[in-house]
Amino acid sequence: MAWTREEMAARAASELTDGSYVNLGIGLPTLVPNYVDDDVELVLQSENGILGVGAYPFDGDEDPDLINAGKETVTLRKGAAFFDSATSFGMIRGGKIDAAILGAMQVSRTGDIANWMIPGKMVKGMGGAMDLVHGAKRVIVLMEHTAKDGSYKIVEECSLPYTGRGVVERIITDLCVLDITPASEGGGLRLVELAPGVTEDEVREKTEPALV
């Protein structure tokens, strides 16, 4: 049985260490803070200019002036700070962000990622995606293993516009955890962990590249 979205988020949360500065992409990654252990202190950064993002507000407690980069209302943790986007991107480009957990539409066997547009569909822009995949010390992709139509999302080569080349270290899906192995180790995808009840054959069937 594949992991649920909540179980995927919990698995991703286990990747984060105490004291980390973390940027979370919109969508599924925003569930991750709900599953961080109580003894782990994370500082969440939003590229529109917040350090110390808290949980989502309860209904009726929303402040329309407190939004994250995905235009969602958020709360603040004690000690949070606001700053302009130049400072925010200075943090990202300067390598101050320990981890970025992002969604994706495609990831290749060599760690390329496409996650900002589908040609022919209207998009608001790439936001901070290109900066994050090159500036964060570690990039983890959190996504469903296949597209809604069953097509591959983990591919030999991305057919959608690139966000970054060779930047992804780990992929967490509803079926498994995969690592992108460095070229010095032969390259390719290494199967790290299976979701309960999922077989290696199922992962191989739904993954375009071979597993090493």
XYZ file of N, CA and C in Angstrom:
636
model
N 0.846 -1.194 0.000
C 0.000 0.000 0.000
C 0.882 1.245 0.000
N 0.635 2.161 -0.894
C 1.453 3.362 -1.005
C 1.250 4.275 0.207
N 2.235 5.121 0.461
C 2.098 6.127 1.502
C 1.023 7.148 1.129
N 0.274 7.628 2.116
C -0.650 8.735 1.906
C 0.153 10.038 1.827
N -0.497 11.113 1.468
C 0.183 12.405 1.423
C 0.744 12.781 2.799
N -0.018 12.471 3.847
C 0.447 12.776 5.198
C 1.656 11.918 5.562
N 1.640 10.660 5.170
C 2.782 9.778 5.453
C 4.004 10.190 4.643
N 3.790 10.665 3.416
C 4.902 11.192 2.617
C 5.530 12.400 3.309
N 4.678 13.290 3.811
C 5.181 14.474 4.503
C 5.953 14.090 5.759
N 5.446 13.093 6.489
C 6.135 12.632 7.689
C 7.496 12.031 7.339
N 7.539 11.289 6.221
C 8.825 10.706 5.801
C 9.816 11.813 5.435
N 9.337 12.849 4.776
C 10.205 13.973 4.429
C 10.668 14.716 5.680
N 9.786 14.842 6.663
C 10.146 15.531 7.904
C 11.296 14.843 8.615
N 11.379 13.530 8.472
C 12.454 12.777 9.134
C 13.832 13.084 8.544
N 13.862 13.748 7.395
C 15.123 14.122 6.755
C 15.745 15.365 7.391
N 14.966 16.112 8.159
C 15.406 17.409 8.656
C 16.018 17.293 10.045
N 17.095 18.005 10.261
C 17.820 17.927 11.523
C 17.620 19.180 12.359
N 17.827 19.044 13.628
C 17.625 20.135 14.569
C 18.491 21.343 14.201
N 17.874 22.510 14.218
C 18.597 23.738 13.932
C 18.711 24.090 12.464
N 18.045 23.334 11.590
C 18.159 23.575 10.151
C 17.325 24.777 9.712
N 17.839 25.469 8.714
C 17.097 26.514 8.025
C 16.546 25.885 6.745
N 15.223 25.903 6.597
C 14.559 25.095 5.573
C 13.576 25.945 4.777
N 13.560 25.730 3.463
C 12.560 26.352 2.596
C 11.664 25.253 2.043
N 10.366 25.437 2.161
C 9.403 24.448 1.696
C 8.647 24.987 0.488
N 8.570 24.181 -0.583
C 7.811 24.563 -1.763
C 6.321 24.519 -1.477
N 5.535 25.068 -2.412
C 4.088 25.072 -2.238
C 3.536 23.673 -2.496
N 2.312 23.430 -2.013
C 1.693 22.122 -2.215
C 2.070 21.150 -1.118
N 2.365 19.937 -1.503
C 2.649 18.855 -0.562
C 3.732 19.201 0.464
N 4.836 19.863 0.097
C 5.861 20.165 1.103
C 5.374 21.002 2.282
N 4.291 21.758 2.098
C 3.812 22.592 3.203
C 3.246 21.757 4.347
N 3.013 20.466 4.126
C 2.523 19.587 5.194
C 3.653 19.132 6.123
N 4.895 19.285 5.685
C 6.034 18.722 6.418
C 6.123 19.212 7.866
N 5.946 20.513 8.164
C 6.109 20.962 9.559
C 5.170 20.275 10.538
N 4.042 19.761 10.055
C 3.095 19.083 10.953
C 3.677 17.799 11.539
N 4.770 17.302 10.949
C 5.304 15.999 11.345
C 6.739 16.072 11.836
N 7.192 17.259 12.177
C 8.533 17.411 12.735
C 8.483 17.075 14.221
N 9.411 16.246 14.686
C 9.444 15.852 16.096
C 9.556 17.074 17.007
N 8.975 16.971 18.198
C 8.949 18.099 19.127
C 10.344 18.567 19.530
N 11.308 17.643 19.531
C 12.659 18.016 19.959
C 13.515 18.553 18.815
N 12.907 18.705 17.632
C 13.626 19.263 16.480
C 13.137 20.688 16.244
N 14.070 21.625 16.265
C 13.740 23.029 16.062
C 14.160 23.437 14.649
N 13.170 23.762 13.820
C 13.439 24.193 12.451
C 13.130 25.675 12.300
N 13.883 26.345 11.453
C 13.581 27.729 11.102
C 13.153 27.717 9.641
N 11.875 27.963 9.398
C 11.332 27.917 8.045
C 11.438 29.284 7.391
N 11.966 29.291 6.161
C 12.148 30.525 5.414
C 11.178 30.562 4.253
N 10.563 31.710 4.031
C 9.721 31.915 2.858
C 10.378 32.992 2.017
N 10.554 32.726 0.712
C 11.383 33.621 -0.089
C 10.769 34.987 -0.337
N 9.500 35.184 0.075
C 8.945 36.538 -0.022
C 9.367 37.408 1.158
N 10.169 36.844 2.092
C 10.759 37.691 3.123
C 10.387 37.397 4.560
N 10.250 36.103 4.917
C 9.969 35.733 6.305
C 10.965 34.660 6.743
N 11.509 34.832 7.923
C 12.304 33.783 8.571
C 11.622 33.466 9.894
N 11.194 32.216 10.059
C 10.456 31.836 11.254
C 8.977 31.657 10.993
N 8.648 31.087 9.827
C 7.249 30.810 9.490
C 6.691 29.757 10.435
N 5.470 29.985 10.907
C 4.823 29.029 11.789
C 3.803 28.186 11.055
N 2.906 27.600 11.815
C 1.881 26.725 11.248
C 0.808 27.555 10.541
N -0.068 26.859 9.819
C -1.209 27.542 9.229
C -2.130 28.043 10.345
N -2.770 29.197 10.164
C -3.686 29.691 11.196
C -4.986 28.887 11.221
N -5.624 28.903 12.377
C -6.947 28.298 12.482
C -7.956 29.184 11.749
N -9.063 28.574 11.321
C -10.114 29.346 10.660
C -10.558 30.504 11.552
N -10.594 31.675 10.965
C -10.996 32.857 11.710
C -9.837 33.632 12.304
N -8.647 33.011 12.355
C -7.475 33.679 12.923
C -6.521 34.190 11.845
N -6.920 34.119 10.581
C -6.021 34.504 9.498
C -5.736 36.011 9.524
N -4.490 36.346 9.239
C -4.097 37.745 9.059
C -3.702 37.901 7.592
N -4.470 38.674 6.797
C -4.189 38.773 5.361
C -2.835 39.406 5.052
N -2.212 40.033 6.039
C -0.885 40.619 5.819
C 0.236 39.603 6.031
N -0.088 38.444 6.585
C 0.928 37.412 6.830
C 0.733 36.285 5.827
N 1.491 36.325 4.744
C 1.374 35.290 3.716
C 2.757 34.765 3.348
N 2.764 33.519 2.887
C 4.018 32.938 2.421
C 4.158 33.157 0.912
N 5.199 32.581 0.333
C 5.465 32.796 -1.088
C 4.384 32.192 -1.984
N 3.592 31.272 -1.438
C 2.497 30.673 -2.191
C 1.178 31.391 -2.002
N 1.231 32.589 -1.405
C 0.041 33.424 -1.160
C -0.915 32.790 -0.160
N -0.385 31.921 0.722
C -1.205 31.306 1.766
C -0.989 32.062 3.070
N -2.041 32.201 3.862
C -1.880 32.845 5.162
C -1.134 31.903 6.109
N -0.237 32.499 6.901
C 0.585 31.718 7.823
C 0.598 32.400 9.182
N 1.233 31.759 10.135
C 1.508 32.380 11.429
C 3.023 32.527 11.555
N 3.441 33.175 12.629
C 4.862 33.387 12.871
C 5.270 32.715 14.173
N 6.500 32.226 14.192
C 7.046 31.691 15.434
C 7.734 32.818 16.197
N 7.934 32.606 17.477
C 8.610 33.600 18.310
C 9.995 33.884 17.739
N 10.306 35.180 17.592
C 11.603 35.556 17.051
C 11.632 35.677 15.545
N 10.495 35.551 14.893
C 10.450 35.651 13.429
C 10.887 37.032 12.973
N 11.382 37.075 11.726
C 11.869 38.334 11.168
C 11.320 38.534 9.768
N 11.127 39.814 9.405
C 10.705 40.192 8.053
C 11.846 40.938 7.369
N 11.935 40.799 6.060
C 12.967 41.508 5.306
C 12.537 41.572 3.854
N 13.274 42.347 3.062
C 12.900 42.486 1.657
C 13.368 41.280 0.851
N 12.882 41.198 -0.389
C 13.191 40.026 -1.204
C 14.673 39.958 -1.563
N 15.345 41.110 -1.643
C 16.780 41.084 -1.937
C 17.548 40.369 -0.826
N 17.191 40.650 0.422
C 17.828 39.966 1.551
C 17.485 38.488 1.544
N 16.206 38.181 1.251
C 15.768 36.793 1.216
C 16.565 35.988 0.190
N 16.684 36.532 -1.013
C 17.411 35.804 -2.050
C 18.909 35.832 -1.812
N 19.382 36.818 -1.041
C 20.776 36.790 -0.618
C 21.058 35.604 0.279
N 20.100 35.275 1.162
C 20.225 34.085 2.012
C 20.285 32.812 1.164
N 19.375 32.750 0.174
C 19.281 31.546 -0.651
C 20.531 31.399 -1.529
N 20.874 32.469 -2.243
C 22.017 32.400 -3.154
C 23.332 32.301 -2.406
N 23.343 32.752 -1.163
C 24.564 32.693 -0.359
C 24.778 31.377 0.346
N 23.897 30.396 0.102
C 24.080 29.073 0.688
C 23.710 28.982 2.159
N 22.831 29.867 2.619
C 22.449 29.867 4.041
C 21.288 28.917 4.341
N 20.635 28.406 3.297
C 19.496 27.508 3.502
C 19.997 26.065 3.473
N 19.745 25.332 4.562
C 20.271 23.967 4.681
C 19.560 22.986 3.770
N 18.253 23.135 3.609
C 17.499 22.175 2.798
C 16.310 22.858 2.146
N 16.000 22.432 0.943
C 14.776 22.840 0.252
C 14.009 21.574 -0.093
N 12.747 21.520 0.309
C 11.872 20.398 -0.044
C 10.849 20.940 -1.035
N 10.887 20.414 -2.247
C 10.100 20.973 -3.335
C 9.278 19.901 -4.033
N 8.158 20.295 -4.604
C 7.424 19.420 -5.499
C 8.063 19.464 -6.881
N 7.638 18.567 -7.755
C 8.191 18.552 -9.115
C 7.204 17.892 -10.061
N 7.332 18.245 -11.326
C 6.572 17.575 -12.377
C 7.409 16.477 -13.027
N 8.731 16.672 -13.037
C 9.642 15.642 -13.545
C 10.984 15.759 -12.818
N 11.589 14.593 -12.575
C 12.973 14.524 -12.098
C 13.681 13.468 -12.934
N 14.892 13.775 -13.381
C 15.626 12.828 -14.224
C 16.566 11.960 -13.388
N 17.112 10.942 -14.039
C 18.020 10.006 -13.361
C 19.300 10.684 -12.892
N 19.621 11.844 -13.445
C 20.832 12.548 -13.044
C 20.551 13.709 -12.089
N 19.305 13.811 -11.602
C 18.974 14.846 -10.631
C 18.532 16.162 -11.212
N 18.213 16.182 -12.526
C 17.613 17.384 -13.115
C 16.173 17.493 -12.626
N 15.688 18.714 -12.491
C 14.311 18.919 -12.018
C 13.576 19.909 -12.913
N 12.322 19.588 -13.200
C 11.407 20.493 -13.903
C 10.192 20.668 -13.000
N 10.001 21.869 -12.498
C 8.886 22.038 -11.550
C 8.215 23.398 -11.627
N 8.426 24.132 -12.735
C 7.830 25.461 -12.700
C 6.830 25.744 -13.808
N 6.836 24.991 -14.912
C 5.817 25.270 -15.922
C 5.591 24.078 -16.838
N 4.382 24.054 -17.410
C 4.038 23.128 -18.485
C 3.718 23.994 -19.698
N 4.444 23.819 -20.815
C 4.199 24.666 -21.987
C 2.726 24.663 -22.397
N 2.200 25.846 -22.694
C 0.818 25.976 -23.108
C -0.141 26.254 -21.978
N 0.332 26.107 -20.720
C -0.522 26.401 -19.573
C -0.051 27.692 -18.922
N -1.001 28.473 -18.456
C -0.662 29.744 -17.849
C 0.012 29.518 -16.502
N 1.118 30.204 -16.288
C 1.825 30.120 -15.010
C 2.098 31.536 -14.519
N 2.219 31.678 -13.204
C 2.488 32.986 -12.623
C 3.974 33.333 -12.687
N 4.797 32.329 -12.921
C 6.241 32.543 -12.925
C 6.916 31.483 -12.088
N 8.222 31.457 -12.161
C 8.960 30.401 -11.463
C 9.191 30.718 -10.000
N 8.910 31.956 -9.570
C 9.158 32.310 -8.182
C 10.628 32.140 -7.848
N 10.908 31.537 -6.695
C 12.299 31.358 -6.279
C 12.862 29.998 -6.608
N 12.152 29.223 -7.445
C 12.538 27.828 -7.656
C 13.961 27.680 -8.174
N 14.331 28.464 -9.181
C 15.668 28.307 -9.765
C 16.761 28.687 -8.773
N 16.510 29.707 -7.975
C 17.489 30.082 -6.956
C 17.605 29.012 -5.880
N 16.468 28.457 -5.466
C 16.478 27.467 -4.394
C 17.225 26.197 -4.780
N 17.011 25.706 -5.996
C 17.640 24.431 -6.349
C 19.150 24.573 -6.501
N 19.630 25.791 -6.694
C 21.072 25.993 -6.797
C 21.687 26.544 -5.516
N 20.855 27.184 -4.667
C 21.396 27.797 -3.465
C 21.307 26.954 -2.216
N 20.278 26.106 -2.109
C 20.125 25.279 -0.908
C 21.211 24.200 -0.870
N 21.660 23.889 0.335
C 22.720 22.887 0.480
C 22.229 21.491 0.092
N 20.938 21.247 0.263
C 20.371 19.933 -0.064
C 18.988 20.133 -0.659
N 18.711 19.463 -1.781
C 17.411 19.573 -2.446
C 16.736 18.203 -2.418
N 15.556 18.167 -1.817
C 14.759 16.941 -1.726
C 13.457 17.188 -2.475
N 13.090 16.276 -3.349
C 11.820 16.377 -4.071
C 10.793 15.485 -3.384
N 9.618 16.032 -3.138
C 8.504 15.316 -2.525
C 7.332 15.372 -3.499
N 6.948 14.220 -4.063
C 5.914 14.215 -5.099
C 5.321 12.830 -5.259
N 4.157 12.761 -5.924
C 3.611 11.461 -6.308
C 4.542 10.820 -7.340
N 4.587 9.485 -7.333
C 5.551 8.784 -8.173
C 5.229 8.920 -9.656
N 3.947 8.929 -9.995
C 3.538 9.083 -11.395
C 2.530 10.213 -11.517
N 2.338 10.690 -12.745
C 1.342 11.732 -13.011
C -0.065 11.140 -12.916
N -1.073 12.004 -12.920
C -2.455 11.539 -12.781
C -2.857 10.586 -13.902
N -2.253 10.763 -15.086
C -2.572 9.876 -16.204
C -1.700 8.627 -16.240
N -0.889 8.452 -15.200
C -0.040 7.262 -15.103
C 1.308 7.395 -15.772
N 1.571 8.537 -16.406
C 2.851 8.713 -17.099
C 3.981 8.922 -16.092
N 5.198 8.700 -16.578
C 6.377 8.800 -15.710
C 6.618 10.239 -15.250
N 6.969 10.378 -13.982
C 7.473 11.647 -13.474
C 8.969 11.545 -13.167
N 9.428 10.312 -12.948
C 10.862 10.060 -12.780
C 11.341 9.503 -14.115
N 12.144 10.298 -14.820
C 12.385 10.063 -16.249
C 13.889 9.990 -16.544
N 14.173 9.461 -17.741
C 15.564 9.470 -18.203
C 16.044 10.901 -18.412
N 15.206 11.691 -19.059
C 15.552 13.082 -19.338
C 14.276 13.911 -19.310
N 14.317 15.063 -18.668
C 13.129 15.906 -18.545
C 12.706 16.433 -19.915
N 11.406 16.363 -20.176
C 10.863 16.935 -21.408
C 10.254 18.311 -21.165
N 10.074 18.672 -19.905
C 9.550 19.984 -19.538
C 10.707 20.950 -19.286
N 10.448 22.256 -19.296
C 11.532 23.222 -19.074
C 12.230 23.002 -17.734
N 13.547 23.030 -17.783
C 14.340 22.763 -16.580
C 14.231 23.888 -15.560
N 14.231 23.487 -14.294
C 14.438 24.425 -13.199
C 15.903 24.410 -12.796
N 16.498 23.222 -12.805
C 17.912 23.080 -12.471
C 18.435 21.761 -12.990
N 19.731 21.700 -13.218
C 20.376 20.491 -13.740
C 21.270 19.889 -12.662
N 21.071 18.600 -12.399
C 21.935 17.872 -11.475
C 21.904 18.386 -10.052
N 20.726 18.809 -9.573
C 20.642 19.454 -8.258
C 19.932 18.607 -7.198
N 19.119 17.648 -7.613
C 18.323 16.862 -6.653
C 19.173 15.744 -6.054
N 19.089 15.589 -4.729
C 19.804 14.510 -4.047
C 18.893 13.325 -3.743
N 17.676 13.613 -3.335
C 16.768 12.539 -2.886
C 15.360 12.819 -3.390
N 14.649 11.741 -3.762
C 13.250 11.824 -4.183
C 12.420 10.975 -3.219
N 11.378 11.574 -2.658
C 10.448 10.846 -1.789
C 9.093 10.858 -2.477
N 8.564 9.675 -2.770
C 7.264 9.561 -3.428
C 6.319 8.745 -2.562
N 5.113 8.513 -3.086
C 4.164 7.680 -2.365
C 4.560 6.208 -2.378
N 5.515 5.840 -3.228
C 5.933 4.436 -3.345
C 7.260 4.138 -2.668
N 8.166 5.116 -2.649
C 9.517 4.781 -2.208
C 10.349 6.037 -1.966
N 11.599 5.772 -1.552
C 12.629 6.804 -1.452
C 13.759 6.416 -2.395
N 14.163 7.365 -3.244
C 15.236 7.130 -4.210
C 16.315 8.181 -4.023
N 17.568 7.762 -4.179
C 18.679 8.699 -4.174
C 19.267 8.821 -5.565
N 19.704 10.024 -5.891
C 20.457 10.252 -7.123
C 21.923 10.008 -6.789
N 22.530 8.986 -7.363
C 23.923 8.683 -7.040
C 24.850 9.541 -7.889
N 25.956 9.997 -7.308
C 26.895 10.845 -8.058
C 27.490 10.097 -9.246
N 27.901 10.854 -10.243
C 28.527 10.260 -11.426
C 29.764 9.461 -11.049
N 30.471 9.904 -9.977
C 31.676 9.200 -9.529
C 31.380 7.799 -9.012
N 30.101 7.572 -8.664
C 29.677 6.248 -8.183
C 28.883 5.507 -9.247
N 28.935 5.991 -10.466
C 28.239 5.322 -11.564
C 26.963 5.997 -11.988
N 26.440 6.910 -11.158
C 25.225 7.629 -11.498
C 23.977 6.762 -11.432
N 22.829 7.389 -11.689
C 21.565 6.660 -11.706
C 20.811 6.745 -10.396
N 19.726 6.004 -10.321
C 18.824 6.025 -9.178
C 19.054 4.817 -8.290
N 19.189 5.070 -6.991
C 19.365 3.976 -6.029
C 18.132 3.902 -5.138
N 17.539 2.722 -5.064
C 16.365 2.508 -4.221
C 16.806 2.416 -2.765
N 16.279 3.316 -1.938
C 16.676 3.399 -0.534
C 15.654 2.729 0.376
N 14.361 2.915 0.056
C 13.303 2.454 0.959
C 12.013 2.286 0.178
N 11.248 1.269 0.525
C 9.936 1.036 -0.077
C 8.838 1.377 0.919
N 7.748 1.949 0.432
C 6.572 2.128 1.282
C 6.013 0.755 1.639
N 5.359 0.629 2.785
C 4.825 -0.668 3.195
C 3.910 -1.271 2.130
N 4.148 -2.527 1.782
C 3.308 -3.225 0.819
C 3.647 -2.963 -0.627
N 4.594 -2.045 -0.889
C 5.016 -1.753 -2.262
C 6.197 -2.648 -2.615
N 6.186 -3.200 -3.804
C 7.266 -4.094 -4.221
C 8.271 -3.354 -5.099
N 9.459 -3.894 -5.161
C 10.489 -3.326 -6.030
C 10.045 -3.384 -7.488
N 9.352 -4.458 -7.864
C 8.877 -4.571 -9.248
C 7.913 -3.444 -9.602
N 7.047 -3.055 -8.659
C 6.102 -1.965 -8.911
C 6.849 -0.654 -9.134
N 7.873 -0.414 -8.323
C 8.665 0.804 -8.481
C 9.363 0.806 -9.834
N 9.934 -0.334 -10.212
C 10.634 -0.417 -11.503
C 9.674 -0.173 -12.664
N 8.451 -0.695 -12.539
C 7.443 -0.545 -13.599
C 7.049 0.916 -13.780
N 7.033 1.679 -12.684
C 6.536 3.059 -12.738
C 7.656 4.095 -12.783
N 8.878 3.634 -13.004
C 10.035 4.510 -13.067
C 10.715 4.281 -14.417
N 10.878 5.334 -15.198
C 11.458 5.150 -16.524
C 12.924 4.701 -16.483
N 13.793 5.338 -15.712
C 15.189 4.887 -15.675
C 15.314 3.575 -14.897
N 16.354 2.837 -15.202
C 16.654 1.635 -14.429
C 17.129 2.032 -13.036
N 16.927 1.143 -12.075
C 17.419 1.365 -10.724
C 18.748 0.638 -10.568
N 19.669 1.281 -9.861
C 20.976 0.663 -9.652
C 21.007 -0.002 -8.284
